[in-house]
C-alpha cells in the first residue's frame, strides 16, 4: 500500500467522523429523535456540551445508570488508554528514533519513491531483517517493560473489579436470583408429580431454609400463541388511539354490522380463550419438565444447596445458579437432552463453516490491495485503475471498508447460534456470543490477513507448527499499513457511527414516515457481544504492533479516546441494562489480553531467531511462560469471587435483612417470581370495563 493510499483512507474517515459529529450535534436536539439519541427533554439543548457532560459523571453515577457491566466495559477502555499511553511513549519516543537512525533506511531505493513511500513512512515497520543486532536490544527491553506494565495493570484491574463486584452485591436491593437456584434432573417418583417430589425433598433436607419452588413446563407452542396475541393487542390499541387511521381503514373486509375494532375484538376473545385452554393443558403433570426453580429464605441457604451435592447419585438433583427472572431463556427448558446435545455439535460445525466462508471477503480484501493482480484478472479495469485517485481509494480505503461491512453480520449470527447451545439465560447467551466473536475476529481478521495468500499457503502454516513463529515474524510487519487503515476505518468511523446510531435512526425515520404511531418506546440495551470484541481486537493490534510498527499507536490511542467519550455518553443517556451479570465479562477481557501478550512474545521470539540473536531469543522464551503463570495466579486468586460470593458476604447481608420490614413482601413476591410468563393470566377482550386500555398482563402474582 502506498503512503498516498493510506493518507487517502485517513482523510476519508476523518471527514466522515467530522460529518457524523456535526450531524449528531444537530439531530440530537430534535424532539422526534428522542428514541434514538436521548431520553430526557432537557437534553435537547443544541450544543457540544454533551462531551463535558459525558466526561463528568463519576463511576458511581455510571454504575447507577448502567450497572456493573457498564462499569466493567468502561474500565476495559481506561485500561487500554493506560496501556497505549505507556506503550506509545516507548514506541514513538524510543523505538521510532532507533528505527530512524538505524541503517535500515539505506536499504531503500529512493529512486522508486512510489513503490517504497509507505515503507519510508513506517520506517520499514521495523521490517525485522534490516536491523543490526545491537539496535534490536532496544526492542527487546521495550517488550519486557510493556509486558510487566500490562501484567501489573491486569492484576490491579482484576482485584478492583472483584472488590466492585462485592460492593455492588452489598449495595443492591435483595434480588430473587440471590435466593434461588435451578435444580435439574429431578428423579421420577411413582404416583407423585414433579412438584410434589421437589417439595418433599427440600422440606426433608433443607427444612430450615427452604421457602418455595416453581416447576418448569414445556410452553414453547403456548408462548408463540401468547406472543401473537400481544402483537395483535398492540395493533388494536394503536388503531383505537388513532381514530383518523381507523376511519381510513378499508371496510370491505367486514360486514356492515361489523367494524375493524369489533373484528379485532372477536379475534382477541378467541385468542384469549385458546390461551386459557393452552395454559390449562400445559399445567398438567404430563407437560412438566424435570427441572424447577427452588427458592430459600436466605442467601446462605441457597448457596449451601447450590454447592453441596444433593444426592448419592451424582446425576440427580443437579444444581446451578438461577438467573434474574427477566433474564431466563425459557425455550431452553422445552428441549430434550438429545436435542441439546445435538444442537451443540451442529452449532460447533456452523461456527467452523462461518469461519471458512468468511475467508472469501478476506481474500477479496487482500486482492484489492494488489493493483497488479486486479489488472491481471480484470484487464478491462486497467484504464480506471490507472487513475491515481481511484487506485488510492481502492487500495487504501475500500479493503478496510469491505472487511468492516462483512464483520457487521457476525455478532447477530453468533448470538443466534449461541441461543441454541442450552444456555438458561440471555446474559449467558450474550457472553457465549461475545467469546465466539472475539476468537472469530482474531482468526479471520488478524491471522487470515497476516497469512494473506492462497488457501494452500494458509493450510501449510497450520500443518507446519514449527515454522509458525518465523512466518509470523515475517508476515506481521508486512501488514502494518493495512492494519493502520483498518484502525482508522473500523475504529474511528464505527465509534462515531455508534454515537450517531445510524441504523436505529434510519429505522425510526422510516417508521415515522410510513406509519406514525405512538408506540411506547423501549430503551435499547448495550450489545456487549458486538462492542467488546471490537475493543479487545484493537488492543491486540496495539500490543502486537507496538514494537513492530510504532506509528500505529497514535491511531489506536485516538480510537480509545473517542471510545471513552462516546461510550460514556451512550451508557449515561441512551442504553439501559436489561439484566446484570455482576461484571462477569472481565475474566474474558483478562484472558484476551493475556493471549495478546503471548502472541506478541511469539512474534518477537521468531523475529530475534531470524536475526540470529540466540541470546535474546533464549531470554525471551521465559517471558510467555511467566505470563501464563501470572494468568494462572490471577485465575486462582480472583476467579473464585466471580464464581460465587464468600460465606461472610452472604451471612452479613442475611443478618442485615433480618431487621428489614420489607422482606416479608419480598418473600411473598419471590414465590411467583419465576413463573413462566406464558402461564400468567392474560386479559385482552373488551368484555370488561377497562377493555383494551387495561394493562396487557394481568396476574394475581406480583411482577418482578
XYZ file of C-alpha atoms in Angstrom:
704
model
C 0.000 0.000 0.000
C 1.321 3.449 -0.919
C 1.621 6.321 1.525
C -0.859 8.296 -0.583
C -3.393 5.456 -0.343
C -3.072 5.335 3.441
C -3.430 9.107 3.694
C -6.487 8.883 1.445
C -8.040 6.369 3.861
C -7.232 8.577 6.851
C -8.648 11.631 5.088
C -11.922 9.960 4.064
C -12.557 8.529 7.526
C -11.607 11.783 9.252
C -14.152 13.633 7.110
C -16.795 11.010 7.905
C -16.074 11.351 11.619
C -16.427 15.131 11.493
C -19.638 14.850 9.447
C -21.184 12.344 11.894
C -20.149 14.526 14.828
C -21.846 17.594 13.297
C -24.988 15.646 12.362
C -25.235 14.215 15.854
C -24.892 17.646 17.458
C -27.710 18.924 15.214
C -30.133 15.979 15.233
C -29.885 15.204 18.928
C -31.902 18.347 19.725
C -34.879 17.269 17.593
C -37.718 16.041 19.865
C -38.803 13.343 17.403
C -35.340 11.766 17.672
C -35.610 11.166 21.411
C -35.912 7.416 20.935
C -32.624 7.301 19.023
C -30.277 9.559 20.948
C -31.581 10.708 24.344
C -34.283 10.016 26.862
C -34.856 13.367 28.539
C -36.316 16.515 27.001
C -33.854 18.652 28.965
C -31.045 17.184 26.879
C -32.340 18.583 23.595
C -30.357 21.812 24.003
C -28.247 22.287 20.827
C -24.617 22.387 21.917
C -21.492 20.298 22.184
C -21.602 20.377 25.980
C -22.631 16.713 25.857
C -18.914 15.896 25.643
C -18.237 17.502 29.006
C -21.402 16.002 30.470
C -20.272 12.558 29.349
C -16.815 13.068 30.834
C -18.031 14.468 34.169
C -20.098 11.672 35.859
C -18.285 9.570 38.429
C -18.019 5.810 38.340
C -20.753 5.521 40.986
C -23.143 7.518 38.788
C -22.220 5.346 35.825
C -22.987 2.238 37.877
C -26.399 3.623 38.813
C -27.347 4.118 35.167
C -25.602 1.139 33.529
C -24.854 -1.357 36.266
C -21.591 -3.125 36.985
C -21.370 -4.447 33.417
C -21.244 -0.892 32.095
C -18.507 -0.039 34.605
C -16.506 -3.109 33.513
C -16.815 -2.079 29.864
C -15.536 1.416 30.616
C -12.726 0.002 32.788
C -11.667 -2.021 29.752
C -11.346 1.205 27.763
C -9.490 3.096 30.519
C -7.187 0.093 30.937
C -6.406 0.258 27.203
C -5.785 4.010 27.409
C -3.216 3.489 30.163
C -1.519 0.658 28.263
C -1.217 2.553 24.993
C -0.192 5.794 26.626
C 2.737 3.928 28.175
C 3.449 1.854 25.063
C 3.031 4.924 22.847
C 5.665 6.863 24.778
C 8.112 3.975 24.419
C 7.194 3.278 20.803
C 7.168 6.836 19.467
C 9.968 8.361 21.540
C 12.300 5.360 21.891
C 11.690 2.663 19.265
C 10.832 5.025 16.415
C 14.050 7.098 16.727
C 16.031 3.860 16.794
C 14.340 2.864 13.546
C 15.037 6.274 12.020
C 18.709 6.426 12.899
C 19.390 2.781 12.177
C 20.973 1.563 8.964
C 17.771 0.110 7.531
C 16.901 3.325 5.671
C 19.973 2.841 3.488
C 18.359 -0.314 2.142
C 15.537 1.637 0.465
C 15.590 2.515 -3.200
C 14.689 6.189 -3.023
C 14.554 6.413 -6.791
C 11.381 4.291 -6.683
C 9.546 6.559 -4.274
C 6.068 5.499 -5.408
C 6.729 1.875 -4.503
C 8.556 2.495 -1.242
C 6.967 5.634 0.179
C 4.961 3.827 2.819
C 7.955 1.765 3.899
C 9.833 5.015 4.452
C 6.845 6.449 6.274
C 6.661 3.430 8.569
C 10.440 3.218 8.792
C 10.081 -0.265 7.403
C 7.658 -1.084 10.244
C 10.820 -2.499 11.812
C 10.864 -4.724 8.751
C 12.637 -7.038 11.142
C 15.514 -8.135 8.969
C 17.438 -4.910 8.238
C 18.366 -4.088 11.796
C 21.816 -4.597 13.201
C 21.756 -6.796 16.264
C 22.683 -4.191 18.858
C 19.731 -1.971 17.960
C 17.248 -4.828 18.409
C 18.168 -4.944 22.096
C 16.157 -1.733 22.455
C 13.093 -3.578 21.175
C 13.937 -6.468 23.491
C 13.895 -4.173 26.524
C 10.682 -2.498 25.367
C 8.939 -5.885 25.158
C 9.866 -6.689 28.762
C 8.808 -3.257 30.001
C 5.398 -3.296 28.299
C 4.732 -6.876 29.401
C 5.483 -6.010 33.024
C 3.322 -2.868 32.826
C 0.350 -4.716 31.279
C 0.559 -7.542 33.827
C 0.627 -5.079 36.729
C -2.426 -3.290 35.351
C -4.240 -6.593 34.771
C -3.617 -7.616 38.377
C -4.849 -4.286 39.731
C -7.919 -4.278 37.490
C -8.855 -7.883 38.307
C -8.606 -7.084 42.015
C -10.549 -3.846 41.601
C -13.380 -5.446 39.633
C -13.596 -8.250 42.203
C -13.941 -5.690 45.001
C -16.520 -3.762 42.980
C -18.468 -6.976 42.477
C -18.733 -7.476 46.254
C -19.544 -3.778 46.849
C -22.280 -3.978 44.229
C -23.688 -7.051 45.951
C -23.764 -5.230 49.311
C -25.353 -2.064 47.934
C -28.017 -3.681 45.738
C -31.521 -4.477 46.880
C -32.454 -8.114 47.533
C -32.830 -9.873 44.178
C -34.747 -13.110 43.504
C -31.723 -14.798 41.921
C -29.761 -14.338 45.177
C -32.257 -16.605 46.978
C -32.977 -19.073 44.178
C -31.238 -21.970 42.432
C -32.134 -24.048 39.398
C -32.491 -27.791 40.023
C -32.428 -30.204 37.086
C -32.581 -33.969 36.559
C -35.217 -34.395 39.249
C -35.812 -38.162 39.690
C -39.268 -39.521 38.987
C -41.418 -40.929 41.763
C -44.329 -43.315 41.290
C -47.640 -41.622 41.919
C -46.075 -38.197 42.536
C -45.779 -35.169 40.346
C -42.521 -33.304 39.881
C -43.856 -30.539 42.105
C -44.634 -32.965 44.931
C -41.205 -34.604 44.596
C -39.392 -31.284 44.804
C -41.427 -30.052 47.750
C -40.941 -33.280 49.718
C -37.189 -33.473 49.005
C -36.337 -29.925 50.070
C -38.613 -29.963 53.104
C -36.788 -33.043 54.327
C -33.220 -31.977 53.506
C -33.373 -28.166 53.761
C -36.180 -27.792 56.271
C -34.766 -24.660 57.926
C -34.113 -22.623 54.756
C -36.478 -23.939 52.056
C -39.182 -21.474 51.011
C -40.934 -22.463 47.755
C -40.442 -23.766 44.231
C -41.758 -23.324 40.702
C -41.760 -26.340 38.365
C -40.926 -25.601 34.739
C -43.334 -26.652 31.971
C -42.995 -27.102 28.227
C -44.564 -23.919 26.882
C -42.871 -23.348 23.532
C -46.109 -23.661 21.492
C -48.141 -21.698 24.005
C -45.501 -18.957 24.062
C -45.847 -18.403 20.307
C -49.630 -18.015 20.704
C -49.174 -15.518 23.531
C -46.641 -13.503 21.520
C -49.029 -13.306 18.559
C -51.835 -12.205 20.858
C -49.674 -9.435 22.326
C -48.791 -8.160 18.858
C -52.456 -8.122 17.832
C -53.428 -6.373 21.054
C -50.885 -3.624 20.432
C -52.203 -3.229 16.896
C -55.781 -2.837 18.151
C -54.677 -0.468 20.888
C -52.885 1.837 18.427
C -55.814 1.799 15.997
C -58.137 2.770 18.780
C -55.755 5.508 19.894
C -55.696 6.953 16.372
C -59.328 7.369 15.167
C -58.179 9.065 11.946
C -56.368 5.918 10.868
C -59.379 3.793 11.819
C -61.602 5.846 9.518
C -59.133 5.303 6.685
C -59.196 1.518 7.186
C -60.907 -0.233 4.225
C -64.317 -1.566 5.293
C -64.834 -4.135 2.559
C -63.241 -6.859 4.678
C -66.003 -6.587 7.318
C -69.770 -6.900 7.323
C -71.982 -3.842 7.556
C -72.749 -4.541 11.186
C -69.085 -5.057 11.971
C -66.192 -2.643 12.360
C -62.437 -3.120 12.331
C -62.413 -2.701 16.103
C -65.194 -5.233 16.535
C -63.450 -7.707 14.268
C -60.202 -7.464 16.229
C -62.158 -7.728 19.484
C -63.596 -11.063 18.377
C -60.169 -12.312 17.334
C -58.738 -11.281 20.694
C -61.522 -13.007 22.585
C -60.864 -16.201 20.656
C -57.131 -15.937 21.286
C -57.728 -15.351 24.986
C -59.914 -18.451 25.127
C -57.285 -20.544 23.318
C -54.546 -19.266 25.632
C -56.550 -20.295 28.702
C -57.069 -23.755 27.266
C -53.372 -23.989 26.420
C -52.373 -22.886 29.916
C -54.651 -25.500 31.448
C -53.147 -28.184 29.214
C -49.541 -27.119 29.827
C -50.097 -27.006 33.598
C -50.971 -30.706 33.615
C -48.391 -33.121 35.109
C -47.621 -34.599 31.684
C -46.171 -31.294 30.491
C -43.804 -30.822 33.400
C -40.063 -30.605 32.786
C -37.911 -32.350 35.369
C -36.479 -29.036 36.479
C -37.558 -26.386 38.949
C -36.573 -23.048 40.408
C -36.202 -23.548 44.173
C -36.193 -20.513 46.484
C -34.827 -20.248 50.020
C -35.270 -17.955 52.987
C -31.650 -16.768 52.943
C -28.793 -16.283 50.513
C -26.601 -18.562 52.569
C -29.217 -21.317 52.423
C -29.388 -21.008 48.627
C -25.573 -21.105 48.394
C -25.373 -24.223 50.562
C -27.907 -26.011 48.385
C -26.112 -24.826 45.242
C -22.629 -26.055 46.104
C -23.489 -29.180 48.090
C -24.267 -32.499 46.294
C -27.930 -33.252 46.838
C -27.943 -36.990 46.226
C -25.733 -40.070 46.434
C -26.383 -40.424 42.712
C -24.411 -37.516 41.155
C -26.649 -37.482 38.054
C -29.754 -36.479 40.065
C -30.691 -33.147 41.625
C -28.132 -31.125 39.666
C -27.973 -27.512 40.814
C -26.810 -24.289 39.184
C -27.269 -20.583 39.920
C -30.578 -19.090 38.872
C -30.546 -16.023 36.621
C -32.660 -12.958 37.170
C -36.340 -13.710 36.405
C -36.461 -11.457 33.333
C -33.132 -12.923 32.142
C -34.400 -16.515 31.884
C -34.241 -18.059 28.410
C -37.406 -20.157 28.574
C -37.115 -22.061 25.261
C -34.076 -23.893 26.643
C -36.214 -25.864 29.082
C -38.532 -27.239 26.369
C -35.668 -29.019 24.593
C -34.869 -32.646 25.367
C -31.417 -33.862 26.387
C -30.783 -35.309 22.918
C -31.822 -32.038 21.266
C -29.420 -30.073 23.463
C -26.571 -32.482 22.775
C -27.131 -32.425 19.019
C -27.502 -28.651 18.978
C -24.025 -28.187 20.484
C -22.497 -30.341 17.729
C -24.437 -28.567 14.987
C -23.508 -25.130 16.313
C -19.815 -26.045 16.549
C -19.958 -27.145 12.920
C -21.848 -23.957 11.954
C -19.178 -21.777 13.594
C -16.438 -23.604 11.678
C -18.409 -23.208 8.455
C -18.912 -19.486 9.064
C -15.201 -19.117 9.748
C -14.361 -20.824 6.462
C -16.901 -18.790 4.468
C -15.573 -15.545 5.900
C -12.242 -16.193 4.197
C -13.956 -15.070 0.965
C -14.160 -11.354 1.910
C -10.666 -11.598 3.446
C -9.241 -12.903 0.163
C -11.163 -10.201 -1.704
C -9.717 -7.545 0.598
C -6.173 -8.751 0.020
C -6.793 -8.827 -3.715
C -7.840 -5.179 -3.689
C -4.546 -4.156 -2.110
C -2.682 -5.597 -5.114
C -3.377 -3.494 -8.213
C -1.248 -5.659 -10.494
C -3.348 -8.707 -9.583
C -6.564 -6.777 -10.253
C -5.303 -5.673 -13.667
C -4.312 -9.245 -14.474
C -7.684 -10.796 -13.580
C -9.797 -7.838 -14.775
C -7.946 -6.302 -17.755
C -10.941 -4.131 -18.658
C -10.342 -2.163 -15.421
C -6.801 -1.169 -16.408
C -7.800 2.293 -17.584
C -9.828 3.039 -14.445
C -7.139 1.670 -12.135
C -4.554 3.880 -13.799
C -6.332 6.932 -12.351
C -4.443 7.979 -9.232
C -7.418 8.834 -7.014
C -9.241 5.610 -7.951
C -6.207 3.472 -7.159
C -5.741 5.252 -3.839
C -9.355 4.677 -2.810
C -9.290 1.023 -3.903
C -6.024 0.150 -2.170
C -6.305 2.422 0.861
C -9.977 2.733 1.806
C -12.040 0.033 0.091
C -10.340 -3.074 1.621
C -10.964 -1.981 5.208
C -14.500 -0.883 4.338
C -15.366 -4.294 2.859
C -13.929 -6.095 5.877
C -15.756 -3.753 8.242
C -19.091 -4.282 6.458
C -18.650 -8.059 6.434
C -17.945 -8.108 10.165
C -21.259 -6.349 10.900
C -23.226 -9.571 10.402
C -21.017 -11.702 12.666
C -22.283 -10.633 16.162
C -26.005 -11.244 15.446
C -25.185 -14.584 13.812
C -23.102 -15.667 16.805
C -25.855 -14.550 19.180
C -28.385 -16.588 17.199
C -26.154 -19.671 17.274
C -25.443 -19.286 20.998
C -29.165 -19.227 21.766
C -29.324 -22.909 20.733
C -26.444 -24.065 22.928
C -28.502 -24.775 26.009
C -27.893 -21.574 27.980
C -30.556 -20.866 30.573
C -30.394 -17.063 30.403
C -29.907 -14.280 27.876
C -26.792 -12.969 29.631
C -25.075 -16.343 29.194
C -26.083 -16.289 25.529
C -24.506 -12.864 25.136
C -21.317 -13.925 26.936
C -21.056 -17.014 24.738
C -21.631 -14.926 21.604
C -19.032 -12.402 22.803
C -16.455 -15.152 23.238
C -17.217 -16.539 19.763
C -16.943 -13.110 18.120
C -13.601 -12.424 19.842
C -11.905 -15.555 18.533
C -13.652 -15.289 15.162
C -12.251 -11.766 14.751
C -8.756 -12.756 15.872
C -8.620 -15.681 13.466
C -10.355 -14.197 10.416
C -9.162 -10.607 10.616
C -5.698 -10.966 12.118
C -4.322 -14.375 11.164
C -6.139 -14.706 7.835
C -4.959 -11.223 6.830
C -1.404 -11.746 8.053
C -1.065 -15.025 6.212
C -2.546 -13.480 3.087
C -2.119 -15.849 0.199
C -3.676 -18.953 -1.217
C -5.666 -21.396 0.865
C -2.868 -23.911 0.425
C -0.404 -21.455 1.973
C -2.677 -20.927 4.988
C -3.045 -24.685 5.319
C 0.708 -25.178 5.157
C 1.161 -22.724 8.021
C -1.238 -24.722 10.194
C 0.272 -28.089 9.252
C 3.821 -26.921 9.990
C 3.612 -25.541 13.542
C 7.399 -25.380 13.937
C 7.554 -22.591 11.369
C 4.607 -20.540 12.662
C 6.720 -18.155 14.761
C 9.140 -17.491 11.909
C 6.319 -16.921 9.433
C 4.578 -14.597 11.881
C 7.808 -12.624 12.325
C 7.952 -12.057 8.564
C 4.229 -11.695 7.786
C 3.002 -9.495 10.655
C 5.250 -6.457 9.941
C 4.298 -6.636 6.257
C 0.630 -5.956 7.126
C 1.271 -2.899 9.304
C -0.057 -0.445 6.727
C -3.263 -2.448 6.249
C -3.987 -2.543 9.977
C -3.362 1.195 10.325
C -6.032 1.734 7.672
C -8.213 -0.829 9.448
C -7.951 1.039 12.760
C -8.932 4.288 11.059
C -11.817 2.786 9.058
C -13.287 0.335 11.548
C -12.202 2.085 14.730
C -12.797 5.765 14.207
C -15.782 5.544 11.885
C -17.539 2.742 13.773
C -17.190 4.603 17.043
C -18.759 7.749 15.583
C -21.425 5.556 13.986
C -22.212 4.231 17.454
C -22.713 7.831 18.602
C -24.942 8.688 15.666
C -26.712 5.283 15.794
C -27.190 5.216 12.042
C -29.310 2.073 11.757
C -31.767 2.912 14.603
C -32.028 6.461 13.268
C -32.915 5.262 9.759
C -35.389 2.688 11.098
C -37.048 5.322 13.274
C -37.265 7.732 10.345
C -38.836 5.124 8.043
C -41.360 4.062 10.701
C -42.403 7.676 11.310
C -42.746 8.254 7.590
C -44.725 5.138 6.720
C -46.847 4.558 9.802
C -46.660 7.188 12.519
C -47.782 5.630 15.795
C -47.498 6.362 19.472
C -45.839 3.109 20.436
C -44.259 3.016 23.844
C -40.537 3.489 23.407
C -38.319 0.691 24.692
C -34.882 1.785 25.879
C -32.232 -0.233 23.999
C -29.717 -2.372 25.897
C -25.977 -2.359 25.338
C -24.849 -5.083 22.905
C -21.728 -6.268 24.684
C -21.147 -9.144 22.256
C -20.843 -6.570 19.459
C -18.644 -3.890 21.039
C -16.436 -5.784 23.491
C -14.715 -7.936 20.816
C -14.032 -4.831 18.717
C -12.320 -3.005 21.588
C -10.309 -6.091 22.531
C -9.180 -6.633 18.948
C -7.782 -3.108 18.738
C -5.976 -3.825 21.985
C -4.479 -6.940 20.404
C -3.331 -4.934 17.372
C -1.716 -2.297 19.568
C 0.135 -4.793 21.763
C 1.272 -6.859 18.758
C 2.498 -3.918 16.690
C 3.869 -1.579 19.345
C 7.475 -2.715 18.732
C 6.996 -3.658 15.063
C 5.272 -0.527 13.728
C 5.154 2.136 16.471
C 3.302 4.585 14.223
C 0.118 2.523 14.670
C -0.011 3.525 18.352
C -1.214 7.153 17.908
C -4.104 5.930 15.752
C -5.099 3.319 18.331
C -4.722 5.770 21.206
C -7.005 8.249 19.441
C -9.532 5.450 18.904
C -9.667 4.731 22.641
C -10.094 8.431 23.447
C -13.096 8.568 21.107
C -14.430 5.320 22.552
C -14.117 6.623 26.108
C -16.140 9.777 25.410
C -18.753 8.221 23.167
C -19.477 5.079 25.170
C -19.805 7.078 28.372
C -22.375 9.234 26.589
C -24.238 6.142 25.385
C -24.253 4.487 28.810
C -25.478 7.610 30.573
C -28.019 8.859 28.022
C -29.005 6.037 25.667
C -28.603 2.500 26.952
C -30.341 0.851 29.884
C -29.325 -2.590 31.188
C -31.886 -5.358 30.823
C -30.017 -7.687 33.144
C -26.892 -7.711 35.263
C -24.084 -10.272 35.104
C -22.141 -8.789 38.010
C -19.024 -7.975 35.988
C -18.660 -11.464 34.501
C -17.267 -10.015 31.260
C -13.982 -9.070 32.927
C -12.426 -12.578 33.025
C -12.985 -12.777 29.271
C -11.254 -9.415 28.842
C -8.361 -10.531 31.053
C -7.785 -13.776 29.120
C -7.860 -11.972 25.773
C -5.190 -9.527 26.925
C -3.048 -12.428 28.134
C -3.397 -14.022 24.697
C -2.325 -10.742 23.087
C 0.813 -10.653 25.219
C 1.711 -14.268 24.430
C 1.138 -13.614 20.720
C 3.482 -10.615 20.881
C 6.094 -12.756 22.626
C 5.839 -15.429 19.946
C 6.333 -12.896 17.151
C 9.296 -11.365 18.993
C 10.914 -14.789 19.501
C 10.540 -15.532 15.793
C 11.965 -12.102 14.913
C 15.076 -12.488 17.077
C 15.582 -16.065 15.880
C 15.520 -14.889 12.254
C 18.104 -12.236 13.147
C 20.330 -14.974 14.641
C 20.266 -13.321 18.062
C 20.438 -16.507 20.091
C 20.908 -14.861 23.496
C 17.918 -12.529 23.041
C 15.827 -15.457 21.779
C 16.639 -17.582 24.807
C 15.982 -14.667 27.160
C 12.565 -14.088 25.580
C 11.439 -17.716 25.878
C 10.687 -17.455 29.638
C 8.524 -14.345 29.065
C 5.410 -16.146 27.713
C 5.898 -18.810 30.395
C 5.922 -16.175 33.137
C 2.890 -14.509 31.546
C 0.917 -17.757 31.585
C 1.972 -18.420 35.189
C 0.801 -14.910 36.078
C -2.524 -15.662 34.395
C -2.871 -18.867 36.415
C -2.117 -16.943 39.613
C -4.826 -14.378 38.792
C -7.264 -17.158 37.977
C -6.679 -18.859 41.316
C -6.645 -15.582 43.230
C -9.635 -13.734 41.773
C -11.880 -16.132 39.841
C -13.487 -17.634 42.998
C -15.019 -14.199 43.634
C -16.603 -14.318 40.156
C -17.787 -17.908 40.624
C -19.545 -17.495 43.986
C -19.842 -14.949 46.773
C -17.949 -15.743 50.013
C -19.870 -17.041 53.018
C -19.014 -13.970 55.118
C -20.536 -11.711 52.462
C -23.739 -13.768 52.259
C -24.255 -14.073 56.018
C -23.642 -10.360 56.513
C -26.388 -9.484 54.032
C -28.726 -12.045 55.584
C -28.246 -10.531 59.044
C -28.964 -7.063 57.653
C -32.180 -8.326 56.053
C -33.481 -9.721 59.344
C -34.225 -6.183 60.505
C -35.690 -5.050 57.182
C -39.526 -4.805 57.380
C -39.789 -5.059 53.583
C -38.502 -8.642 53.466
C -41.978 -10.062 54.127
C -43.268 -8.528 50.917
C -40.124 -9.655 49.106
C -40.666 -13.294 50.147
C -44.291 -13.046 49.043
C -43.216 -11.862 45.585
C -40.404 -14.423 45.450
C -42.927 -17.285 45.436
C -44.168 -16.313 41.957
C -41.087 -14.519 40.616
C -40.011 -17.410 38.389
C -43.421 -18.236 36.978
C -43.258 -18.748 33.215
C -44.683 -15.609 31.514
C -46.667 -17.852 29.156
C -48.574 -19.292 32.152
C -49.564 -15.972 33.666
C -53.204 -14.884 33.218
C -53.760 -12.621 30.224
C -56.685 -10.274 29.547
C -57.317 -8.852 26.102
C -61.063 -8.884 25.482
C -63.312 -5.858 25.773
C -65.943 -7.612 27.859
C -64.515 -5.964 30.962
C -64.970 -2.367 31.798
C -61.374 -1.324 31.218
C -61.209 -3.188 27.892
C -58.162 -2.542 25.738
C -56.923 0.254 27.940
C -56.138 -2.212 30.735
C -52.604 -3.498 31.225
C -51.548 -6.174 28.813
C -50.667 -8.630 31.575
C -52.983 -9.162 34.495
C -51.970 -11.591 37.184
C -52.658 -12.117 40.838
C -48.965 -12.820 41.329
C -46.566 -9.948 41.665
C -44.377 -8.824 38.795
C -40.635 -8.792 39.303
